[in-house]
């Protein structure tokens, strides 16, 4: 069941009405949302409802056992719980990838063997609900949250349909307390939710769709015959497509949750305006970036006291595994490695530059003021702007160029794409002014103030009810007119 479809609109309208009718009966409301979440997930393939339920039941029991144990037993239960979660994820997502890789190694060594391949269907959203289960048992072990005693609460937390199949990755410490409070559909939440839903619909059904269908898909499908100008344009366009596609799902998920009375944290915050790789990863897929920081990087002892080669090792390993999380392909592994190396180099340069400036300042005596209390000369704003632009330019192009790994089916296709793109043979054949406007416009709006949605929602709070209806109805009609027939699945469904 896809968000921007008539089927989901009918489903959500039914759930919306029924859930608010039960707002005084919290137990029944939770059961309704839980049942709706399993219907939503089972709409794709009902057989994997058992996997979702089994994963949740396991983490529920693990949380209780962790809370009731101590010492080495507690540590062993935590390790076992994380291992089982990762084992299930590895079986469905990475088994054939590892078998293929092992087969290639054996062939290269002339030790070819018949290895067991399995026809495994990748369940939608398995990475997301697995990560939520892992974060829950680790938070219980760290005593950040108490164990959930109500099975319904944990089952609803893991399976809540707005974020179930493509995130954002919601923390138990943020969501579970909301289940204990009586929901309230304030005018602020209503305005916020409607604006996010409309924003997501626009980005997915208009911007991401036209960029993909008219430029990215045909160019990446046959890069050998595409003009180099189109290859250059397509690699920018694909980065924009991924952003619009995934942030659209996050917007709709956060908006739908708000309309049901629950607040999710922002998952994207203008990443293409970032002036450094560190800043970009603080703004892109924030729920995954913070998850990797809190449960992987810090597990590798990557805290502020970490220094030297170990810090750079931990950064690299975190991004390498983050790349592998995105897909069972060496292209994703190399994509993660590129960003791990980039973050490490960026940290190294910043550290050395800071040390240089500190030493220079200590060695240079301050210039005396012309008179007591006189203002110091203004900072060199031109050099500051130049530095910020350089940082943005390098960051943006590292991200877009590395996105070719993200989109290509294998390593050979990546090198072929780069070679043809850098040959500079041929102009722009697939790129049109409309596609250029969509791509450049999607990047340009990243430089607008980050609180525009909040300000717009505040303005709408005082508007009459019919204004909300007109905004939703009129927005959907305009998006439907501008958009295509049918909707492609979201990119992150495969993760």
Short mmCIF file of C-alpha atoms in Angstrom, two decimals:
data_model
loop_
_atom_site.label_atom_id
_atom_site.label_comp_id
_atom_site.label_asym_id
_atom_site.label_seq_id
_atom_site.Cartn_x
_atom_site.Cartn_y
_atom_site.Cartn_z
CA UNK A 1 0.00 0.00 0.00
CA UNK A 2 1.65 3.20 -1.19
CA UNK A 3 1.08 6.56 0.45
CA UNK A 4 0.10 8.68 -2.60
CA UNK A 5 -2.71 6.37 -3.77
CA UNK A 6 -6.49 6.27 -3.50
CA UNK A 7 -6.25 2.98 -1.58
CA UNK A 8 -4.14 4.54 1.15
CA UNK A 9 -6.36 7.65 1.23
CA UNK A 10 -9.41 5.48 1.94
CA UNK A 11 -7.46 3.39 4.47
CA UNK A 12 -6.15 6.43 6.32
CA UNK A 13 -9.50 8.25 6.31
CA UNK A 14 -11.11 5.20 7.93
CA UNK A 15 -8.34 4.86 10.53
CA UNK A 16 -8.36 8.61 11.20
CA UNK A 17 -12.10 8.73 11.93
CA UNK A 18 -12.12 5.54 14.01
CA UNK A 19 -9.03 6.43 16.03
CA UNK A 20 -10.33 9.84 17.06
CA UNK A 21 -13.72 8.32 17.89
CA UNK A 22 -11.82 6.12 20.38
CA UNK A 23 -9.64 8.86 21.82
CA UNK A 24 -11.32 8.50 25.24
CA UNK A 25 -10.63 4.75 25.29
CA UNK A 26 -6.88 4.48 24.97
CA UNK A 27 -6.70 0.69 25.13
CA UNK A 28 -9.12 0.21 22.25
CA UNK A 29 -7.43 3.00 20.28
CA UNK A 30 -4.06 1.24 20.54
CA UNK A 31 -5.60 -2.04 19.41
CA UNK A 32 -7.21 -0.29 16.44
CA UNK A 33 -3.91 1.31 15.38
CA UNK A 34 -2.10 -1.98 15.88
CA UNK A 35 -4.61 -3.86 13.70
CA UNK A 36 -4.46 -1.11 11.07
CA UNK A 37 -0.66 -1.30 11.05
CA UNK A 38 -0.70 -5.04 10.39
CA UNK A 39 -3.29 -4.61 7.63
CA UNK A 40 -1.07 -1.94 6.10
CA UNK A 41 1.99 -4.21 6.23
CA UNK A 42 0.12 -7.33 5.15
CA UNK A 43 -1.32 -5.54 2.13
CA UNK A 44 2.01 -6.12 0.38
CA UNK A 45 2.48 -9.78 1.45
CA UNK A 46 0.49 -11.16 4.38
CA UNK A 47 3.03 -13.94 4.98
CA UNK A 48 5.57 -11.49 6.42
CA UNK A 49 3.16 -10.35 9.12
CA UNK A 50 4.41 -13.40 11.06
CA UNK A 51 8.01 -12.18 10.70
CA UNK A 52 7.08 -8.74 12.03
CA UNK A 53 5.13 -10.22 14.93
CA UNK A 54 7.86 -12.73 15.74
CA UNK A 55 10.56 -10.05 15.74
CA UNK A 56 8.49 -7.87 18.05
CA UNK A 57 7.63 -10.71 20.43
CA UNK A 58 11.29 -11.67 20.67
CA UNK A 59 12.36 -8.11 21.52
CA UNK A 60 9.53 -7.79 24.03
CA UNK A 61 10.70 -10.89 25.91
CA UNK A 62 14.35 -9.85 25.59
CA UNK A 63 13.55 -6.46 27.14
CA UNK A 64 11.86 -8.09 30.14
CA UNK A 65 14.73 -10.55 30.62
CA UNK A 66 17.34 -7.79 30.37
CA UNK A 67 15.52 -5.70 32.96
CA UNK A 68 15.23 -8.61 35.38
CA UNK A 69 18.86 -9.74 35.09
CA UNK A 70 22.19 -8.24 36.02
CA UNK A 71 25.92 -8.64 35.60
CA UNK A 72 27.25 -11.03 32.98
CA UNK A 73 23.83 -12.59 32.40
CA UNK A 74 22.47 -9.18 31.42
CA UNK A 75 25.34 -8.61 28.98
CA UNK A 76 24.87 -12.04 27.43
CA UNK A 77 21.16 -11.48 26.92
CA UNK A 78 21.84 -8.15 25.23
CA UNK A 79 24.47 -9.68 22.94
CA UNK A 80 22.17 -12.59 22.11
CA UNK A 81 19.21 -10.30 21.39
CA UNK A 82 21.25 -8.07 19.08
CA UNK A 83 22.76 -11.13 17.37
CA UNK A 84 19.35 -12.68 16.70
CA UNK A 85 18.00 -9.41 15.29
CA UNK A 86 21.02 -8.99 13.02
CA UNK A 87 20.92 -12.68 12.09
CA UNK A 88 17.35 -12.41 10.82
CA UNK A 89 18.24 -9.26 8.89
CA UNK A 90 21.35 -10.93 7.42
CA UNK A 91 19.41 -14.02 6.36
CA UNK A 92 16.78 -12.12 4.40
CA UNK A 93 18.91 -9.26 3.12
CA UNK A 94 22.50 -10.46 2.82
CA UNK A 95 22.56 -14.26 2.56
CA UNK A 96 22.77 -14.49 -1.23
CA UNK A 97 25.11 -11.48 -1.35
CA UNK A 98 27.60 -13.27 0.90
CA UNK A 99 27.19 -16.53 -1.03
CA UNK A 100 27.80 -14.73 -4.34
CA UNK A 101 30.89 -13.01 -2.93
CA UNK A 102 32.24 -16.26 -1.50
CA UNK A 103 31.64 -18.00 -4.83
CA UNK A 104 33.65 -15.31 -6.64
CA UNK A 105 36.53 -15.75 -4.19
CA UNK A 106 36.52 -19.54 -4.60
CA UNK A 107 36.45 -19.24 -8.39
CA UNK A 108 39.39 -16.83 -8.28
CA UNK A 109 41.31 -19.37 -6.17
CA UNK A 110 40.24 -22.23 -8.45
CA UNK A 111 38.37 -23.81 -5.53
CA UNK A 112 34.91 -23.60 -7.05
CA UNK A 113 32.23 -25.33 -4.98
CA UNK A 114 28.46 -25.68 -5.23
CA UNK A 115 27.15 -23.38 -2.51
CA UNK A 116 23.53 -23.34 -1.29
CA UNK A 117 21.54 -20.50 -2.85
CA UNK A 118 18.11 -19.63 -1.52
CA UNK A 119 15.23 -17.88 -3.25
CA UNK A 120 14.56 -15.28 -0.56
CA UNK A 121 12.08 -12.42 -0.89
CA UNK A 122 13.25 -9.30 0.93
CA UNK A 123 10.49 -8.17 3.31
CA UNK A 124 9.66 -4.50 2.98
CA UNK A 125 10.91 -2.43 5.88
CA UNK A 126 12.89 -5.21 7.58
CA UNK A 127 15.90 -2.92 8.13
CA UNK A 128 13.74 -0.30 9.81
CA UNK A 129 11.79 -2.47 12.22
CA UNK A 130 14.92 -4.50 13.01
CA UNK A 131 16.84 -1.35 13.94
CA UNK A 132 13.96 -0.20 16.13
CA UNK A 133 13.99 -3.55 17.93
CA UNK A 134 17.76 -3.35 18.47
CA UNK A 135 17.56 0.22 19.78
CA UNK A 136 14.81 -0.83 22.20
CA UNK A 137 16.75 -3.70 23.82
CA UNK A 138 19.96 -1.63 24.00
CA UNK A 139 18.15 1.33 25.58
CA UNK A 140 16.62 -1.01 28.16
CA UNK A 141 20.07 -2.47 28.88
CA UNK A 142 21.54 1.02 29.28
CA UNK A 143 18.60 1.92 31.56
CA UNK A 144 17.63 4.81 29.32
CA UNK A 145 14.06 3.49 29.35
CA UNK A 146 12.20 0.94 31.48
CA UNK A 147 11.07 -2.29 29.81
CA UNK A 148 7.62 -2.21 28.25
CA UNK A 149 5.23 -4.33 30.28
CA UNK A 150 2.29 -3.99 27.89
CA UNK A 151 2.79 -6.16 24.78
CA UNK A 152 0.35 -3.96 22.84
CA UNK A 153 2.52 -0.88 23.39
CA UNK A 154 5.68 -2.52 22.05
CA UNK A 155 3.87 -4.18 19.16
CA UNK A 156 2.38 -0.80 18.20
CA UNK A 157 5.76 0.94 18.56
CA UNK A 158 7.49 -1.53 16.22
CA UNK A 159 4.68 -1.75 13.65
CA UNK A 160 3.13 1.76 13.65
CA UNK A 161 2.21 2.06 9.97
CA UNK A 162 3.32 5.63 9.11
CA UNK A 163 7.00 4.76 9.67
CA UNK A 164 6.93 0.96 9.33
CA UNK A 165 8.30 0.33 5.84
CA UNK A 166 10.67 3.24 5.18
CA UNK A 167 11.21 5.10 8.42
CA UNK A 168 12.01 7.37 10.04
CA UNK A 169 13.58 5.14 12.68
CA UNK A 170 11.65 6.14 15.78
CA UNK A 171 13.18 5.74 19.25
CA UNK A 172 11.19 3.96 21.93
CA UNK A 173 12.09 6.70 24.42
CA UNK A 174 10.37 9.24 22.17
CA UNK A 175 7.30 7.27 21.04
CA UNK A 176 6.29 5.07 23.98
CA UNK A 177 5.61 7.97 26.41
CA UNK A 178 3.19 9.39 23.82
CA UNK A 179 1.10 6.21 24.08
CA UNK A 180 0.51 6.97 27.75
CA UNK A 181 -0.97 10.39 27.07
CA UNK A 182 -4.40 11.16 25.74
CA UNK A 183 -3.92 12.25 22.10
CA UNK A 184 -4.90 15.77 21.14
CA UNK A 185 -5.47 16.91 17.54
CA UNK A 186 -4.57 20.56 17.97
CA UNK A 187 -4.89 23.04 15.15
CA UNK A 188 -1.10 23.30 15.12
CA UNK A 189 -0.73 19.53 14.66
CA UNK A 190 -3.44 19.56 11.98
CA UNK A 191 -1.77 22.37 10.03
CA UNK A 192 1.67 20.81 10.47
CA UNK A 193 0.45 17.41 9.33
CA UNK A 194 -1.41 18.69 6.27
CA UNK A 195 1.53 20.79 5.12
CA UNK A 196 3.93 17.85 5.46
CA UNK A 197 1.60 15.50 3.58
CA UNK A 198 1.21 17.98 0.72
CA UNK A 199 4.96 18.63 0.65
CA UNK A 200 5.68 14.92 0.46
CA UNK A 201 3.10 14.37 -2.27
CA UNK A 202 4.62 17.19 -4.34
CA UNK A 203 8.19 15.94 -3.98
CA UNK A 204 7.31 12.32 -4.72
CA UNK A 205 4.66 12.47 -7.44
CA UNK A 206 5.97 15.50 -9.34
CA UNK A 207 9.65 16.30 -8.77
CA UNK A 208 11.07 12.81 -8.13
CA UNK A 209 8.86 11.20 -10.76
CA UNK A 210 9.65 13.46 -13.70
CA UNK A 211 13.37 13.58 -12.88
CA UNK A 212 13.49 9.78 -12.72
CA UNK A 213 11.35 8.90 -15.73
CA UNK A 214 12.56 11.55 -18.16
CA UNK A 215 16.25 11.77 -17.26
CA UNK A 216 17.74 9.50 -14.58
CA UNK A 217 16.27 6.12 -15.58
CA UNK A 218 17.01 6.29 -19.32
CA UNK A 219 20.53 7.68 -18.82
CA UNK A 220 21.56 5.18 -16.14
CA UNK A 221 19.96 2.33 -18.10
CA UNK A 222 22.24 2.93 -21.11
CA UNK A 223 25.13 5.21 -20.07
CA UNK A 224 27.31 3.95 -22.96
CA UNK A 225 25.07 5.58 -25.57
CA UNK A 226 24.07 8.66 -23.59
CA UNK A 227 25.68 12.03 -24.24
CA UNK A 228 28.22 13.05 -21.64
CA UNK A 229 26.24 16.21 -20.92
CA UNK A 230 23.22 14.10 -20.02
CA UNK A 231 25.43 11.90 -17.82
CA UNK A 232 26.60 14.97 -15.94
CA UNK A 233 23.03 16.23 -15.56
CA UNK A 234 21.72 12.80 -14.55
CA UNK A 235 24.18 12.36 -11.70
CA UNK A 236 23.01 15.66 -10.19
CA UNK A 237 19.40 14.77 -10.89
CA UNK A 238 19.68 11.37 -9.25
CA UNK A 239 20.93 12.89 -5.99
CA UNK A 240 17.93 15.22 -6.08
CA UNK A 241 15.61 12.32 -6.91
CA UNK A 242 16.82 10.28 -3.93
CA UNK A 243 16.38 13.27 -1.64
CA UNK A 244 12.90 14.13 -2.93
CA UNK A 245 11.79 10.50 -2.92
CA UNK A 246 12.98 9.62 0.57
CA UNK A 247 12.27 12.94 2.26
CA UNK A 248 8.79 12.76 0.70
CA UNK A 249 8.12 9.48 2.47
CA UNK A 250 9.45 10.94 5.72
CA UNK A 251 7.29 14.06 5.31
CA UNK A 252 4.15 12.01 4.70
CA UNK A 253 4.97 9.62 7.56
CA UNK A 254 5.57 12.47 10.00
CA UNK A 255 2.46 14.29 8.75
CA UNK A 256 0.22 11.20 9.01
CA UNK A 257 1.53 10.51 12.54
CA UNK A 258 0.78 14.13 13.50
CA UNK A 259 -2.79 13.78 12.20
CA UNK A 260 -3.18 10.73 14.45
CA UNK A 261 -1.89 12.68 17.46
CA UNK A 262 1.77 11.59 17.57
CA UNK A 263 4.88 13.65 16.95
CA UNK A 264 7.92 12.32 15.09
CA UNK A 265 11.18 14.17 14.88
CA UNK A 266 12.40 15.69 11.64
CA UNK A 267 14.29 13.29 9.37
CA UNK A 268 15.72 15.74 6.80
CA UNK A 269 16.88 19.31 7.31
CA UNK A 270 18.08 20.92 4.06
CA UNK A 271 21.08 18.60 3.53
CA UNK A 272 22.08 20.11 0.19
CA UNK A 273 22.86 23.40 1.95
CA UNK A 274 25.46 21.71 4.18
CA UNK A 275 28.96 23.16 4.06
CA UNK A 276 30.68 19.99 5.29
CA UNK A 277 30.19 16.24 5.16
CA UNK A 278 29.66 16.12 8.91
CA UNK A 279 26.93 18.72 8.62
CA UNK A 280 25.36 16.90 5.68
CA UNK A 281 25.08 13.66 7.66
CA UNK A 282 23.58 15.60 10.55
CA UNK A 283 20.85 16.71 8.15
CA UNK A 284 20.32 13.67 5.89
CA UNK A 285 18.25 10.71 7.15
CA UNK A 286 18.73 12.04 10.66
CA UNK A 287 17.10 9.06 12.33
CA UNK A 288 19.60 6.65 10.71
CA UNK A 289 22.62 8.92 11.24
CA UNK A 290 21.87 9.32 14.94
CA UNK A 291 21.14 5.57 15.24
CA UNK A 292 24.55 4.72 13.77
CA UNK A 293 26.16 7.27 16.09
CA UNK A 294 24.46 6.03 19.27
CA UNK A 295 24.45 2.27 18.69
CA UNK A 296 27.42 1.61 16.41
CA UNK A 297 29.96 4.44 16.58
CA UNK A 298 29.76 4.71 20.36
CA UNK A 299 29.84 0.94 20.67
CA UNK A 300 33.21 1.13 18.89
CA UNK A 301 34.29 3.59 21.63
CA UNK A 302 33.83 6.52 19.31
CA UNK A 303 33.21 9.16 21.97
CA UNK A 304 34.82 12.54 22.46
CA UNK A 305 37.72 11.00 24.33
CA UNK A 306 38.54 8.85 21.33
CA UNK A 307 41.48 10.21 19.37
CA UNK A 308 44.11 9.28 16.86
CA UNK A 309 43.81 6.42 14.42
CA UNK A 310 41.06 4.71 16.45
CA UNK A 311 38.71 7.65 15.92
CA UNK A 312 39.28 7.57 12.15
CA UNK A 313 38.87 3.78 12.16
CA UNK A 314 35.53 4.08 13.95
CA UNK A 315 34.27 6.75 11.56
CA UNK A 316 35.24 4.61 8.58
CA UNK A 317 33.67 1.42 9.96
CA UNK A 318 30.46 3.23 10.87
CA UNK A 319 30.02 4.62 7.37
CA UNK A 320 31.12 1.35 5.77
CA UNK A 321 28.43 -0.57 7.65
CA UNK A 322 25.99 2.25 7.00
CA UNK A 323 26.61 1.76 3.30
CA UNK A 324 26.08 -1.99 3.59
CA UNK A 325 22.79 -1.31 5.44
CA UNK A 326 21.51 0.38 2.28
CA UNK A 327 21.81 -2.72 0.15
CA UNK A 328 23.47 -6.08 -0.45
CA UNK A 329 25.86 -4.93 -3.16
CA UNK A 330 29.51 -3.93 -3.31
CA UNK A 331 28.44 -0.59 -4.78
CA UNK A 332 26.82 0.32 -1.45
CA UNK A 333 29.88 -0.85 0.47
CA UNK A 334 32.15 1.37 -1.62
CA UNK A 335 29.68 4.24 -1.31
CA UNK A 336 29.90 3.95 2.47
CA UNK A 337 33.70 3.68 2.29
CA UNK A 338 33.90 6.90 0.24
CA UNK A 339 31.92 8.80 2.84
CA UNK A 340 33.90 7.21 5.68
CA UNK A 341 37.18 8.33 4.10
CA UNK A 342 35.71 11.75 3.33
CA UNK A 343 34.54 12.27 6.92
CA UNK A 344 37.92 11.13 8.24
CA UNK A 345 39.85 13.49 5.95
CA UNK A 346 37.51 16.33 6.83
CA UNK A 347 38.03 15.71 10.57
CA UNK A 348 41.82 15.53 10.05
CA UNK A 349 41.96 18.80 8.09
CA UNK A 350 39.74 20.63 10.58
CA UNK A 351 41.81 19.40 13.51
CA UNK A 352 45.08 20.48 11.91
CA UNK A 353 43.65 23.83 10.80
CA UNK A 354 42.33 24.55 14.28
CA UNK A 355 45.72 23.69 15.79
CA UNK A 356 47.47 25.94 13.26
CA UNK A 357 45.18 28.90 13.99
CA UNK A 358 45.57 28.42 17.74
CA UNK A 359 49.35 28.34 17.49
CA UNK A 360 49.35 31.37 15.22
CA UNK A 361 47.12 33.33 17.58
CA UNK A 362 49.30 32.45 20.56
CA UNK A 363 52.43 33.54 18.69
CA UNK A 364 51.01 36.84 17.43
CA UNK A 365 50.56 39.63 20.03
CA UNK A 366 47.25 41.51 19.78
CA UNK A 367 47.32 44.91 18.10
CA UNK A 368 46.73 47.78 20.50
CA UNK A 369 43.51 49.74 20.13
CA UNK A 370 43.68 53.31 19.00
CA UNK A 371 41.94 54.32 22.22
CA UNK A 372 40.49 52.47 25.18
CA UNK A 373 37.19 50.85 24.30
CA UNK A 374 37.67 51.21 20.55
CA UNK A 375 35.95 48.53 18.44
CA UNK A 376 38.10 45.84 16.84
CA UNK A 377 38.19 45.73 13.04
CA UNK A 378 35.45 43.55 11.48
CA UNK A 379 36.22 39.98 10.51
CA UNK A 380 37.09 39.23 6.92
CA UNK A 381 33.60 38.32 5.72
CA UNK A 382 34.80 37.76 2.15
CA UNK A 383 37.16 34.95 3.22
CA UNK A 384 34.42 33.48 5.43
CA UNK A 385 32.00 33.40 2.51
CA UNK A 386 34.67 31.92 0.26
CA UNK A 387 35.40 29.21 2.82
CA UNK A 388 31.70 28.40 3.25
CA UNK A 389 31.17 28.22 -0.51
CA UNK A 390 34.22 26.00 -0.98
CA UNK A 391 32.99 23.67 1.77
CA UNK A 392 29.52 23.50 0.23
CA UNK A 393 30.88 22.95 -3.29
CA UNK A 394 33.16 20.08 -2.25
CA UNK A 395 30.49 18.48 -0.04
CA UNK A 396 27.75 18.71 -2.64
CA UNK A 397 29.87 17.24 -5.41
CA UNK A 398 31.28 14.47 -3.27
CA UNK A 399 27.70 13.48 -2.46
CA UNK A 400 26.41 13.66 -6.04
CA UNK A 401 29.43 11.90 -7.57
CA UNK A 402 29.29 9.12 -4.98
CA UNK A 403 25.57 8.72 -5.69
CA UNK A 404 26.58 7.03 -8.96
CA UNK A 405 27.66 4.07 -6.82
CA UNK A 406 24.25 4.18 -5.16
CA UNK A 407 22.38 3.97 -8.47
CA UNK A 408 24.56 1.64 -10.57
CA UNK A 409 23.95 -2.14 -10.57
CA UNK A 410 27.63 -3.10 -10.21
CA UNK A 411 31.15 -1.69 -9.98
CA UNK A 412 31.83 -2.06 -13.70
CA UNK A 413 28.80 0.08 -14.48
CA UNK A 414 30.14 2.78 -12.12
CA UNK A 415 33.50 2.98 -13.90
CA UNK A 416 31.77 3.00 -17.30
CA UNK A 417 29.56 5.87 -16.19
CA UNK A 418 32.50 7.92 -14.91
CA UNK A 419 34.55 7.25 -18.05
CA UNK A 420 31.79 8.31 -20.41
CA UNK A 421 30.82 11.34 -18.30
CA UNK A 422 34.40 12.60 -18.20
CA UNK A 423 34.92 12.10 -21.92
CA UNK A 424 32.90 15.27 -22.55
CA UNK A 425 31.60 13.94 -25.85
CA UNK A 426 28.11 15.13 -26.66
CA UNK A 427 25.87 17.77 -25.20
CA UNK A 428 22.45 17.67 -23.58
CA UNK A 429 19.90 15.54 -25.38
CA UNK A 430 17.64 14.26 -22.58
CA UNK A 431 17.94 17.31 -20.33
CA UNK A 432 15.13 19.82 -20.88
CA UNK A 433 14.55 23.26 -19.35
CA UNK A 434 11.72 21.77 -17.26
CA UNK A 435 13.98 19.06 -15.80
CA UNK A 436 16.75 21.60 -15.20
CA UNK A 437 14.27 23.81 -13.34
CA UNK A 438 13.08 20.92 -11.16
CA UNK A 439 16.62 19.82 -10.31
CA UNK A 440 18.07 23.27 -9.68
CA UNK A 441 14.94 24.43 -7.86
CA UNK A 442 15.03 21.47 -5.48
CA UNK A 443 18.60 22.41 -4.54
CA UNK A 444 17.93 26.16 -4.34
CA UNK A 445 15.06 25.85 -1.84
CA UNK A 446 17.49 24.13 0.55
CA UNK A 447 18.97 27.56 1.27
CA UNK A 448 15.69 29.00 2.53
CA UNK A 449 15.19 29.33 6.31
CA UNK A 450 14.70 25.98 7.99
CA UNK A 451 11.61 26.99 9.98
CA UNK A 452 9.33 27.82 7.05
CA UNK A 453 6.98 24.92 7.77
CA UNK A 454 6.66 25.88 11.42
CA UNK A 455 5.94 29.50 10.50
CA UNK A 456 3.39 28.47 7.87
CA UNK A 457 1.70 26.09 10.34
CA UNK A 458 1.50 28.88 12.93
CA UNK A 459 -0.17 31.16 10.37
CA UNK A 460 -2.73 28.48 9.53
CA UNK A 461 -3.64 27.87 13.17
CA UNK A 462 -6.00 30.84 13.24
CA UNK A 463 -7.60 30.07 9.88
CA UNK A 464 -11.23 28.81 9.70
CA UNK A 465 -11.87 25.11 9.23
CA UNK A 466 -12.89 25.50 5.59
CA UNK A 467 -9.44 26.91 4.83
CA UNK A 468 -7.89 23.61 5.93
CA UNK A 469 -10.30 21.77 3.66
CA UNK A 470 -9.54 24.03 0.71
CA UNK A 471 -5.82 23.73 1.30
CA UNK A 472 -5.91 19.95 1.41
CA UNK A 473 -8.40 19.48 -1.41
CA UNK A 474 -6.95 22.14 -3.67
CA UNK A 475 -3.39 20.97 -3.03
CA UNK A 476 -4.22 17.37 -3.86
CA UNK A 477 -6.06 18.38 -7.03
CA UNK A 478 -3.14 20.51 -8.25
CA UNK A 479 -0.63 17.77 -7.46
CA UNK A 480 -2.83 15.23 -9.25
CA UNK A 481 -3.01 17.48 -12.32
CA UNK A 482 0.74 18.08 -12.35
CA UNK A 483 1.69 14.51 -11.50
CA UNK A 484 1.75 11.38 -13.65
CA UNK A 485 -0.63 8.45 -13.94
CA UNK A 486 0.32 5.93 -11.24
CA UNK A 487 3.02 6.09 -8.59
CA UNK A 488 6.33 4.20 -8.49
CA UNK A 489 7.41 2.55 -5.21
CA UNK A 490 9.60 4.60 -2.92
CA UNK A 491 13.32 4.01 -3.37
CA UNK A 492 13.92 3.16 0.28
CA UNK A 493 11.38 0.31 0.24
CA UNK A 494 14.27 -1.96 -0.82
CA UNK A 495 16.29 -1.07 2.29
#
